[in-house]
Amino acid sequence: MRILAIETSCDETSAAIVEDGRRVLSNLVHTQIARHQPYGGVVPEIACRLHLEVLPGLLDQALREAGATWDSLDAIAVTRGPGLASSLLVGISAAKGLALRLGKPLLGVNHLEGHICSVFLTPGNPAPEDACPCLLLLVSGGHTQLLRIEKPGVCRVLGGTLDDAAGEALDKGAKLLGLGYPGGPELEKTARGGNPRAVEFPRGGLRHRDPGSPLRLDFSFSGLKTSLLYHLRAEPAPPDGTRLADIAASYQEAVVDALASQCARALEAQTASDAPPYRSFACVGGVARNTVLRERLSALASAHGLPMLLAAPDYCTDNAAMIAAAAYLCPCETGNFDATPTIPLG
Ligand code: KG4
Ligand code: ZN
């Protein structure tokens, strides 16, 4: 089954062709970062106009690189949300037009399902039936969730953020430190060589259990950002050089530590429960590109004797290949659009 997918939920325009949910024939990503950088964040009005400009050429290129023809496609998939409304609209309109013109089914995909399925796209990672049940940490610019994945499309939320997402916390922290946008990669670069224990920032992890309910493992990152703000106000001068590296490393450490600690608790809670044990531990989303986080989670996985499944860096940040994978792998969750025929997938 050959699926052409479109992703335009935020500031990346992407088109991909993927076979059987795993074989990536093409995956083109046009990032708008440079155009939003002067504003220190994504400007929705600019984002949707750029999607409109770039998408047609990208679709042609995706087809060419895959050596595919329009007729050879079995379905068109598109991110239907969550995301910026005006940006989503560009991708959805294009996908609807293509599906109608080609007479192919149109499949609407949840962006978060896409991130989850990015792990199965990565060469060397096991197929879902060999990886699940899987403990999965989803860390992007807009979302932070800890999930028990029974199979693609079927999961239980063990916890999530109560305020800022992990990526948002890194972006906001980087902004306070005068670094560029997006803040996550800038902060990682600046933190290299810094002392992660130089400043003791708060760790935002909450554990609570309502009577009769399962344990919740939530996150909170808004206090961390405020703590950095107060810390910078107390510094004798704006930090630079080694001091900047120390503060960046300490801030990054607070985010990584909060994430890893909740994952550790989820793994321990599982050991004490009678649910079928996890067969793997995974991390997906833009923040999963962070090497400090990747190393910390890998150590945790090996301490629990589990394989660590990480998405390849190019599949961590937004891309259309993961949307095609989710369209193929989780048919129940794709929420197909009205008035379009659907086909059984998977
Ligand atoms: O998944 P994604 O591309 O978009 C959303 O769906 O939100 O994630 C973007 C987020 C941004 O917050 C960005 O700062 C973060 O991923 N990010 C990183 C790194 N690369 C991207 N965070 C930490 N370290 C990185 N190397
Ligand atoms: Zn995303």
mmCIF file of C-alpha atoms and ligand atoms in Angstrom:
data_model
loop_
_atom_site.group_PDB
_atom_site.id
_atom_site.type_symbol
_atom_site.label_atom_id
_atom_site.label_comp_id
_atom_site.label_asym_id
_atom_site.label_seq_id
_atom_site.Cartn_x
_atom_site.Cartn_y
_atom_site.Cartn_z
ATOM 1 C CA MET A 1 0.000 0.000 0.000
ATOM 2 C CA ARG A 2 1.526 3.279 -1.182
ATOM 3 C CA ILE A 3 0.462 6.410 0.720
ATOM 4 C CA LEU A 4 1.273 10.015 -0.111
ATOM 5 C CA ALA A 5 1.179 12.130 3.072
ATOM 6 C CA ILE A 6 1.122 15.858 3.717
ATOM 7 C CA GLU A 7 2.125 17.566 6.978
ATOM 8 C CA THR A 8 1.573 21.305 7.519
ATOM 9 C CA SER A 9 0.593 21.562 11.189
ATOM 10 C CA CYS A 10 3.171 24.157 12.226
ATOM 11 C CA ASP A 11 6.313 25.606 10.620
ATOM 12 C CA GLU A 12 7.465 22.673 8.498
ATOM 13 C CA THR A 13 5.956 21.899 5.095
ATOM 14 C CA SER A 14 6.415 18.225 4.311
ATOM 15 C CA ALA A 15 5.371 15.656 1.703
ATOM 16 C CA ALA A 16 6.283 11.973 1.713
ATOM 17 C CA ILE A 17 5.527 8.707 -0.007
ATOM 18 C CA VAL A 18 5.708 5.594 2.172
ATOM 19 C CA GLU A 19 4.968 1.976 1.343
ATOM 20 C CA ASP A 20 3.285 -0.333 3.853
ATOM 21 C CA GLY A 21 3.847 2.134 6.683
ATOM 22 C CA ARG A 22 7.601 1.480 6.879
ATOM 23 C CA ARG A 23 9.363 1.816 3.534
ATOM 24 C CA VAL A 24 10.084 5.523 2.959
ATOM 25 C CA LEU A 25 10.328 6.228 -0.777
ATOM 26 C CA SER A 26 10.615 9.990 -0.283
ATOM 27 C CA ASN A 27 10.312 12.399 2.651
ATOM 28 C CA LEU A 28 10.813 16.087 1.884
ATOM 29 C CA VAL A 29 10.779 18.673 4.643
ATOM 30 C CA HIS A 30 10.911 22.396 4.010
ATOM 31 C CA THR A 31 11.591 24.192 7.266
ATOM 32 C CA GLN A 32 10.455 27.788 7.741
ATOM 33 C CA ILE A 33 12.688 28.398 10.766
ATOM 34 C CA ALA A 34 14.709 31.190 9.113
ATOM 35 C CA ARG A 35 11.516 33.121 8.289
ATOM 36 C CA HIS A 36 10.212 32.994 11.872
ATOM 37 C CA GLN A 37 13.551 33.556 13.604
ATOM 38 C CA PRO A 38 13.359 37.378 13.591
ATOM 39 C CA TYR A 39 10.127 37.133 15.628
ATOM 40 C CA GLY A 40 11.469 34.620 18.183
ATOM 41 C CA GLY A 41 8.632 32.160 17.495
ATOM 42 C CA VAL A 42 6.206 30.895 14.851
ATOM 43 C CA VAL A 43 3.980 33.588 13.272
ATOM 44 C CA PRO A 44 0.827 31.733 12.068
ATOM 45 C CA GLU A 45 0.072 34.208 9.258
ATOM 46 C CA ILE A 46 3.563 33.751 7.791
ATOM 47 C CA ALA A 47 3.474 29.969 8.320
ATOM 48 C CA CYS A 48 0.288 29.350 6.331
ATOM 49 C CA ARG A 49 1.345 31.608 3.445
ATOM 50 C CA LEU A 50 4.656 29.765 3.157
ATOM 51 C CA HIS A 51 2.898 26.367 3.194
ATOM 52 C CA LEU A 52 0.763 27.614 0.310
ATOM 53 C CA GLU A 53 3.834 28.689 -1.673
ATOM 54 C CA VAL A 54 5.979 25.616 -1.045
ATOM 55 C CA LEU A 55 3.576 22.664 -0.986
ATOM 56 C CA PRO A 56 2.839 22.211 -4.735
ATOM 57 C CA GLY A 57 6.546 22.007 -5.660
ATOM 58 C CA LEU A 58 7.241 19.717 -2.734
ATOM 59 C CA LEU A 59 4.486 17.297 -3.830
ATOM 60 C CA ASP A 60 5.986 17.088 -7.328
ATOM 61 C CA GLN A 61 9.434 16.501 -5.882
ATOM 62 C CA ALA A 62 8.152 13.805 -3.489
ATOM 63 C CA LEU A 63 6.660 11.962 -6.440
ATOM 64 C CA ARG A 64 9.814 12.333 -8.554
ATOM 65 C CA GLU A 65 12.176 11.183 -5.790
ATOM 66 C CA ALA A 66 9.987 8.165 -5.087
ATOM 67 C CA GLY A 67 9.884 7.302 -8.801
ATOM 68 C CA ALA A 68 6.098 7.182 -8.415
ATOM 69 C CA THR A 69 3.175 8.357 -10.520
ATOM 70 C CA TRP A 70 -0.074 9.870 -9.235
ATOM 71 C CA ASP A 71 -1.904 6.758 -10.426
ATOM 72 C CA SER A 72 0.356 4.460 -8.415
ATOM 73 C CA LEU A 73 -0.819 5.977 -5.096
ATOM 74 C CA ASP A 74 -3.346 4.042 -3.005
ATOM 75 C CA ALA A 75 -4.379 6.834 -0.625
ATOM 76 C CA ILE A 76 -3.719 10.435 0.406
ATOM 77 C CA ALA A 77 -3.061 11.103 4.108
ATOM 78 C CA VAL A 78 -2.904 14.459 5.836
ATOM 79 C CA THR A 79 -2.425 15.816 9.343
ATOM 80 C CA ARG A 80 -5.858 16.898 10.553
ATOM 81 C CA GLY A 81 -4.689 18.265 13.943
ATOM 82 C CA PRO A 82 -3.625 19.287 16.471
ATOM 83 C CA GLY A 83 -1.783 22.287 15.036
ATOM 84 C CA LEU A 84 -2.182 25.861 13.812
ATOM 85 C CA ALA A 85 -5.636 26.124 12.198
ATOM 86 C CA SER A 86 -4.555 28.192 9.181
ATOM 87 C CA SER A 87 -1.529 25.965 8.534
ATOM 88 C CA LEU A 88 -3.563 22.753 8.810
ATOM 89 C CA LEU A 89 -6.101 24.178 6.388
ATOM 90 C CA VAL A 90 -3.493 24.472 3.621
ATOM 91 C CA GLY A 91 -2.484 20.800 3.876
ATOM 92 C CA ILE A 92 -6.039 19.537 4.288
ATOM 93 C CA SER A 93 -7.322 21.527 1.309
ATOM 94 C CA ALA A 94 -4.491 20.274 -0.893
ATOM 95 C CA ALA A 95 -5.039 16.675 0.233
ATOM 96 C CA LYS A 96 -8.801 16.897 -0.359
ATOM 97 C CA GLY A 97 -8.247 18.307 -3.836
ATOM 98 C CA LEU A 98 -5.782 15.555 -4.707
ATOM 99 C CA ALA A 99 -8.004 12.792 -3.329
ATOM 100 C CA LEU A 100 -11.003 14.055 -5.266
ATOM 101 C CA ARG A 101 -9.061 14.519 -8.507
ATOM 102 C CA LEU A 102 -7.371 11.104 -8.255
ATOM 103 C CA GLY A 103 -10.400 9.278 -6.872
ATOM 104 C CA LYS A 104 -8.296 7.978 -3.965
ATOM 105 C CA PRO A 105 -9.298 7.685 -0.292
ATOM 106 C CA LEU A 106 -8.450 10.586 2.000
ATOM 107 C CA LEU A 107 -7.157 9.754 5.476
ATOM 108 C CA GLY A 108 -7.016 12.332 8.264
ATOM 109 C CA VAL A 109 -4.232 11.631 10.757
ATOM 110 C CA ASN A 110 -3.719 12.842 14.316
ATOM 111 C CA HIS A 111 -0.323 14.564 14.469
ATOM 112 C CA LEU A 112 0.529 12.844 17.769
ATOM 113 C CA GLU A 113 -0.208 9.407 16.267
ATOM 114 C CA GLY A 114 2.263 10.437 13.585
ATOM 115 C CA HIS A 115 4.962 11.156 16.172
ATOM 116 C CA ILE A 116 4.268 7.804 17.868
ATOM 117 C CA CYS A 117 4.598 5.915 14.574
ATOM 118 C CA SER A 118 7.895 7.693 13.735
ATOM 119 C CA VAL A 119 9.586 5.099 15.890
ATOM 120 C CA PHE A 120 8.449 2.287 13.587
ATOM 121 C CA LEU A 121 9.759 4.098 10.502
ATOM 122 C CA THR A 122 13.289 4.088 11.831
ATOM 123 C CA PRO A 123 15.449 1.351 10.285
ATOM 124 C CA GLY A 124 16.548 -1.229 12.836
ATOM 125 C CA ASN A 125 13.602 -0.677 15.187
ATOM 126 C CA PRO A 126 11.210 -3.602 15.610
ATOM 127 C CA ALA A 127 7.722 -3.692 14.104
ATOM 128 C CA PRO A 128 4.815 -2.668 16.379
ATOM 129 C CA GLU A 129 3.808 -6.285 17.053
ATOM 130 C CA ASP A 130 7.290 -6.985 18.461
ATOM 131 C CA ALA A 131 7.633 -3.669 20.347
ATOM 132 C CA CYS A 132 4.280 -3.412 22.137
ATOM 133 C CA PRO A 133 3.254 -2.959 24.879
ATOM 134 C CA CYS A 134 5.645 -0.037 24.829
ATOM 135 C CA LEU A 135 6.241 2.801 27.290
ATOM 136 C CA LEU A 136 6.518 5.881 25.093
ATOM 137 C CA LEU A 137 7.549 9.421 25.974
ATOM 138 C CA LEU A 138 6.234 11.946 23.453
ATOM 139 C CA VAL A 139 8.098 15.249 23.720
ATOM 140 C CA SER A 140 7.452 17.946 21.129
ATOM 141 C CA GLY A 141 7.122 21.723 21.045
ATOM 142 C CA GLY A 142 3.416 21.540 21.873
ATOM 143 C CA HIS A 143 2.963 18.255 23.738
ATOM 144 C CA THR A 144 4.504 16.191 26.514
ATOM 145 C CA GLN A 145 2.864 12.858 27.254
ATOM 146 C CA LEU A 146 3.807 9.554 28.800
ATOM 147 C CA LEU A 147 1.874 6.755 27.099
ATOM 148 C CA ARG A 148 1.389 3.036 27.333
ATOM 149 C CA ILE A 149 1.090 1.910 23.707
ATOM 150 C CA GLU A 150 -0.793 -1.383 23.333
ATOM 151 C CA LYS A 151 -0.513 -1.153 19.535
ATOM 152 C CA PRO A 152 -0.539 1.745 17.055
ATOM 153 C CA GLY A 153 -3.804 3.607 17.572
ATOM 154 C CA VAL A 154 -4.466 2.083 21.005
ATOM 155 C CA CYS A 155 -2.851 3.714 24.001
ATOM 156 C CA ARG A 156 -3.415 4.860 27.582
ATOM 157 C CA VAL A 157 -2.200 8.252 28.799
ATOM 158 C CA LEU A 158 -0.158 7.730 31.982
ATOM 159 C CA GLY A 159 0.586 11.421 32.380
ATOM 160 C CA GLY A 160 1.054 14.698 30.585
ATOM 161 C CA THR A 161 2.099 18.259 31.143
ATOM 162 C CA LEU A 162 -0.091 20.473 33.276
ATOM 163 C CA ASP A 163 1.241 23.651 31.635
ATOM 164 C CA ASP A 164 4.185 24.090 29.219
ATOM 165 C CA ALA A 165 5.422 21.243 27.012
ATOM 166 C CA ALA A 166 9.081 20.196 27.372
ATOM 167 C CA GLY A 167 9.978 21.733 23.984
ATOM 168 C CA GLU A 168 8.142 24.925 24.922
ATOM 169 C CA ALA A 169 10.114 25.082 28.191
ATOM 170 C CA LEU A 170 13.377 24.745 26.258
ATOM 171 C CA ASP A 171 12.273 27.351 23.686
ATOM 172 C CA LYS A 172 11.226 29.836 26.400
ATOM 173 C CA GLY A 173 14.370 29.209 28.452
ATOM 174 C CA ALA A 174 16.549 29.763 25.374
ATOM 175 C CA LYS A 175 14.742 33.027 24.678
ATOM 176 C CA LEU A 176 15.419 34.247 28.227
ATOM 177 C CA LEU A 177 19.084 33.382 27.674
ATOM 178 C CA GLY A 178 19.142 35.426 24.463
ATOM 179 C CA LEU A 179 19.566 32.365 22.211
ATOM 180 C CA GLY A 180 17.915 31.894 18.824
ATOM 181 C CA TYR A 181 14.705 30.110 17.804
ATOM 182 C CA PRO A 182 13.945 27.207 18.019
ATOM 183 C CA GLY A 183 15.468 27.155 21.456
ATOM 184 C CA GLY A 184 15.924 23.396 21.978
ATOM 185 C CA PRO A 185 18.827 22.877 19.560
ATOM 186 C CA GLU A 186 20.369 26.278 20.458
ATOM 187 C CA LEU A 187 20.240 25.450 24.146
ATOM 188 C CA GLU A 188 21.799 22.038 23.526
ATOM 189 C CA LYS A 189 24.681 23.655 21.610
ATOM 190 C CA THR A 190 25.244 26.339 24.262
ATOM 191 C CA ALA A 191 25.081 23.781 27.085
ATOM 192 C CA ARG A 192 27.890 21.669 25.605
ATOM 193 C CA GLY A 193 30.809 21.699 28.042
ATOM 194 C CA GLY A 194 28.738 23.488 30.728
ATOM 195 C CA ASN A 195 28.271 22.129 34.260
ATOM 196 C CA PRO A 196 24.725 20.725 34.597
ATOM 197 C CA ARG A 197 24.968 21.047 38.388
ATOM 198 C CA ALA A 198 26.033 24.713 38.429
ATOM 199 C CA VAL A 199 22.489 25.958 39.156
ATOM 200 C CA GLU A 200 19.832 23.920 40.966
ATOM 201 C CA PHE A 201 16.638 24.514 38.963
ATOM 202 C CA PRO A 202 13.321 22.947 40.114
ATOM 203 C CA ARG A 203 12.214 19.581 38.663
ATOM 204 C CA GLY A 204 8.594 19.655 37.581
ATOM 205 C CA GLY A 205 7.294 16.132 38.160
ATOM 206 C CA LEU A 206 3.996 15.383 39.884
ATOM 207 C CA ARG A 207 2.691 12.061 41.047
ATOM 208 C CA HIS A 208 -0.860 11.691 42.211
ATOM 209 C CA ARG A 209 -3.531 9.084 42.505
ATOM 210 C CA ASP A 210 -7.226 9.844 42.866
ATOM 211 C CA PRO A 211 -9.045 7.162 44.866
ATOM 212 C CA GLY A 212 -9.834 4.247 42.575
ATOM 213 C CA SER A 213 -7.813 5.691 39.653
ATOM 214 C CA PRO A 214 -4.478 4.601 38.251
ATOM 215 C CA LEU A 215 -1.308 6.512 39.164
ATOM 216 C CA ARG A 216 -0.872 9.752 37.150
ATOM 217 C CA LEU A 217 2.637 10.808 36.225
ATOM 218 C CA ASP A 218 2.349 14.448 35.197
ATOM 219 C CA PHE A 219 4.868 17.143 34.328
ATOM 220 C CA SER A 220 4.996 20.856 35.022
ATOM 221 C CA PHE A 221 7.547 23.131 33.383
ATOM 222 C CA SER A 222 6.191 26.645 33.877
ATOM 223 C CA GLY A 223 7.906 27.030 37.283
ATOM 224 C CA LEU A 224 11.234 26.165 35.712
ATOM 225 C CA LYS A 225 11.022 29.034 33.243
ATOM 226 C CA THR A 226 10.082 31.466 36.067
ATOM 227 C CA SER A 227 12.963 30.161 38.138
ATOM 228 C CA LEU A 228 15.365 30.908 35.270
ATOM 229 C CA LEU A 229 13.920 34.408 34.956
ATOM 230 C CA TYR A 230 14.530 35.135 38.667
ATOM 231 C CA HIS A 231 17.948 33.535 38.487
ATOM 232 C CA LEU A 232 18.992 35.778 35.591
ATOM 233 C CA ARG A 233 17.726 38.872 37.429
ATOM 234 C CA ALA A 234 19.969 37.942 40.354
ATOM 235 C CA GLU A 235 23.090 37.474 38.211
ATOM 236 C CA PRO A 236 25.498 40.440 38.505
ATOM 237 C CA ALA A 237 25.730 40.757 34.705
ATOM 238 C CA PRO A 238 24.162 39.049 31.672
ATOM 239 C CA PRO A 239 25.926 35.675 31.549
ATOM 240 C CA ASP A 240 28.262 34.816 28.721
ATOM 241 C CA GLY A 241 31.001 32.260 27.969
ATOM 242 C CA THR A 242 31.399 29.571 30.626
ATOM 243 C CA ARG A 243 28.686 31.026 32.848
ATOM 244 C CA LEU A 244 26.157 30.934 29.998
ATOM 245 C CA ALA A 245 27.135 27.320 29.233
ATOM 246 C CA ASP A 246 26.695 26.402 32.934
ATOM 247 C CA ILE A 247 23.229 27.972 33.153
ATOM 248 C CA ALA A 248 22.117 26.427 29.833
ATOM 249 C CA ALA A 249 23.417 23.002 30.907
ATOM 250 C CA SER A 250 21.663 23.278 34.290
ATOM 251 C CA TYR A 251 18.383 24.319 32.671
ATOM 252 C CA GLN A 252 18.558 21.497 30.097
ATOM 253 C CA GLU A 253 19.399 19.092 32.924
ATOM 254 C CA ALA A 254 16.263 20.136 34.839
ATOM 255 C CA VAL A 255 14.081 19.326 31.799
ATOM 256 C CA VAL A 256 15.853 16.027 31.061
ATOM 257 C CA ASP A 257 15.795 15.010 34.715
ATOM 258 C CA ALA A 258 12.051 15.732 35.086
ATOM 259 C CA LEU A 259 11.310 13.661 31.967
ATOM 260 C CA ALA A 260 13.603 10.755 32.882
ATOM 261 C CA SER A 261 12.381 10.618 36.506
ATOM 262 C CA GLN A 262 8.741 10.214 35.462
ATOM 263 C CA CYS A 263 9.737 7.520 32.943
ATOM 264 C CA ALA A 264 11.622 5.705 35.715
ATOM 265 C CA ARG A 265 8.519 5.856 37.927
ATOM 266 C CA ALA A 266 6.351 4.509 35.096
ATOM 267 C CA LEU A 267 8.750 1.585 34.611
ATOM 268 C CA GLU A 268 8.814 0.872 38.358
ATOM 269 C CA ALA A 269 5.008 1.099 38.641
ATOM 270 C CA GLN A 270 4.745 -1.400 35.790
ATOM 271 C CA THR A 271 7.032 -3.878 37.565
ATOM 272 C CA ALA A 272 4.687 -3.784 40.563
ATOM 273 C CA SER A 273 1.496 -4.174 38.498
ATOM 274 C CA ASP A 274 -0.053 -7.258 36.914
ATOM 275 C CA ALA A 275 -0.507 -5.673 33.453
ATOM 276 C CA PRO A 276 1.448 -7.393 30.657
ATOM 277 C CA PRO A 277 5.029 -6.092 30.929
ATOM 278 C CA TYR A 278 6.511 -3.541 28.550
ATOM 279 C CA ARG A 279 8.561 -5.006 25.719
ATOM 280 C CA SER A 280 10.251 -1.713 24.831
ATOM 281 C CA PHE A 281 10.737 1.897 25.852
ATOM 282 C CA ALA A 282 10.500 4.657 23.216
ATOM 283 C CA CYS A 283 10.912 8.400 22.871
ATOM 284 C CA VAL A 284 9.584 10.518 19.982
ATOM 285 C CA GLY A 285 9.006 14.181 19.053
ATOM 286 C CA GLY A 286 11.316 17.121 18.373
ATOM 287 C CA VAL A 287 12.894 17.107 21.851
ATOM 288 C CA ALA A 288 13.887 13.448 21.298
ATOM 289 C CA ARG A 289 16.672 14.836 19.066
ATOM 290 C CA ASN A 290 18.418 16.009 22.241
ATOM 291 C CA THR A 291 21.504 13.859 22.802
ATOM 292 C CA VAL A 292 21.555 14.317 26.590
ATOM 293 C CA LEU A 293 17.955 13.072 26.773
ATOM 294 C CA ARG A 294 18.657 10.199 24.368
ATOM 295 C CA GLU A 295 21.590 9.042 26.508
ATOM 296 C CA ARG A 296 19.695 9.364 29.794
ATOM 297 C CA LEU A 297 16.688 7.398 28.536
ATOM 298 C CA SER A 298 18.882 4.732 26.921
ATOM 299 C CA ALA A 299 20.621 4.159 30.275
ATOM 300 C CA LEU A 300 17.205 3.854 31.944
ATOM 301 C CA ALA A 301 16.029 1.340 29.347
ATOM 302 C CA SER A 302 19.104 -0.824 29.778
ATOM 303 C CA ALA A 303 18.739 -0.690 33.593
ATOM 304 C CA HIS A 304 15.267 -2.185 33.077
ATOM 305 C CA GLY A 305 16.459 -4.685 30.460
ATOM 306 C CA LEU A 306 14.336 -3.102 27.727
ATOM 307 C CA PRO A 307 15.268 -2.178 24.161
ATOM 308 C CA MET A 308 15.375 1.611 23.702
ATOM 309 C CA LEU A 309 13.525 2.683 20.575
ATOM 310 C CA LEU A 310 14.468 6.149 19.384
ATOM 311 C CA ALA A 311 13.233 7.734 16.199
ATOM 312 C CA ALA A 312 16.033 8.728 13.805
ATOM 313 C CA PRO A 313 16.697 12.490 14.256
ATOM 314 C CA ASP A 314 15.007 13.368 10.934
ATOM 315 C CA TYR A 315 11.866 11.542 12.042
ATOM 316 C CA CYS A 316 11.785 13.236 15.479
ATOM 317 C CA THR A 317 10.886 16.701 14.213
ATOM 318 C CA ASP A 318 7.766 17.191 12.092
ATOM 319 C CA ASN A 319 7.729 15.254 8.818
ATOM 320 C CA ALA A 320 5.165 13.699 6.496
ATOM 321 C CA ALA A 321 6.656 10.172 6.504
ATOM 322 C CA MET A 322 5.417 9.677 10.078
ATOM 323 C CA ILE A 323 1.927 10.796 8.982
ATOM 324 C CA ALA A 324 1.917 8.169 6.215
ATOM 325 C CA ALA A 325 3.073 5.556 8.741
ATOM 326 C CA ALA A 326 0.251 6.436 11.147
ATOM 327 C CA ALA A 327 -2.320 6.389 8.327
ATOM 328 C CA TYR A 328 -1.237 2.842 7.533
ATOM 329 C CA LEU A 329 -0.659 1.548 11.062
ATOM 330 C CA CYS A 330 -3.620 2.965 13.013
ATOM 331 C CA PRO A 331 -6.711 2.834 10.839
ATOM 332 C CA CYS A 332 -9.087 3.127 13.806
ATOM 333 C CA GLU A 333 -7.598 6.404 14.934
ATOM 334 C CA THR A 334 -7.225 8.180 11.625
ATOM 335 C CA GLY A 335 -10.720 9.670 11.853
ATOM 336 C CA ASN A 336 -11.394 9.695 8.146
ATOM 337 C CA PHE A 337 -12.994 12.765 6.676
ATOM 338 C CA ASP A 338 -16.685 12.745 5.868
ATOM 339 C CA ALA A 339 -17.887 12.265 2.319
ATOM 340 C CA THR A 340 -14.767 10.411 1.206
ATOM 341 C CA PRO A 341 -14.534 6.668 0.737
ATOM 342 C CA THR A 342 -12.279 4.799 3.144
ATOM 343 C CA ILE A 343 -10.257 1.678 2.574
ATOM 344 C CA PRO A 344 -9.203 -0.941 5.079
ATOM 345 C CA LEU A 345 -5.570 -0.399 6.006
ATOM 346 C CA GLY A 346 -3.046 -2.557 7.800
HETATM 347 O O1 KG4 B 1 7.910 17.711 17.142
HETATM 348 P P1 KG4 B 1 8.326 19.071 16.737
HETATM 349 O O2 KG4 B 1 9.153 19.210 15.480
HETATM 350 O O3 KG4 B 1 7.115 20.036 16.570
HETATM 351 C C1 KG4 B 1 5.933 19.941 17.327
HETATM 352 O O4 KG4 B 1 5.093 19.087 17.016
HETATM 353 O O5 KG4 B 1 5.851 20.740 18.291
HETATM 354 O O6 KG4 B 1 9.132 19.657 17.985
HETATM 355 C C2 KG4 B 1 9.683 20.938 18.009
HETATM 356 C C3 KG4 B 1 10.374 21.113 19.350
HETATM 357 C C4 KG4 B 1 10.829 22.541 19.622
HETATM 358 O O7 KG4 B 1 10.405 22.925 20.900
HETATM 359 C C5 KG4 B 1 12.342 22.420 19.556
HETATM 360 O O8 KG4 B 1 13.014 23.355 20.386
HETATM 361 C C6 KG4 B 1 12.570 21.008 20.043
HETATM 362 O O9 KG4 B 1 11.531 20.273 19.425
HETATM 363 N N1 KG4 B 1 13.878 20.479 19.637
HETATM 364 C C7 KG4 B 1 14.862 20.168 20.515
HETATM 365 C C8 KG4 B 1 15.982 19.769 19.742
HETATM 366 N N2 KG4 B 1 15.634 19.829 18.421
HETATM 367 C C9 KG4 B 1 14.342 20.269 18.379
HETATM 368 N N3 KG4 B 1 14.892 20.195 21.849
HETATM 369 C C10 KG4 B 1 16.036 19.832 22.460
HETATM 370 N N4 KG4 B 1 17.163 19.461 21.807
HETATM 371 C C11 KG4 B 1 17.183 19.405 20.457
HETATM 372 N N5 KG4 B 1 18.292 19.031 19.817
HETATM 373 ZN ZN ZN B 2 5.147 17.618 15.938
#
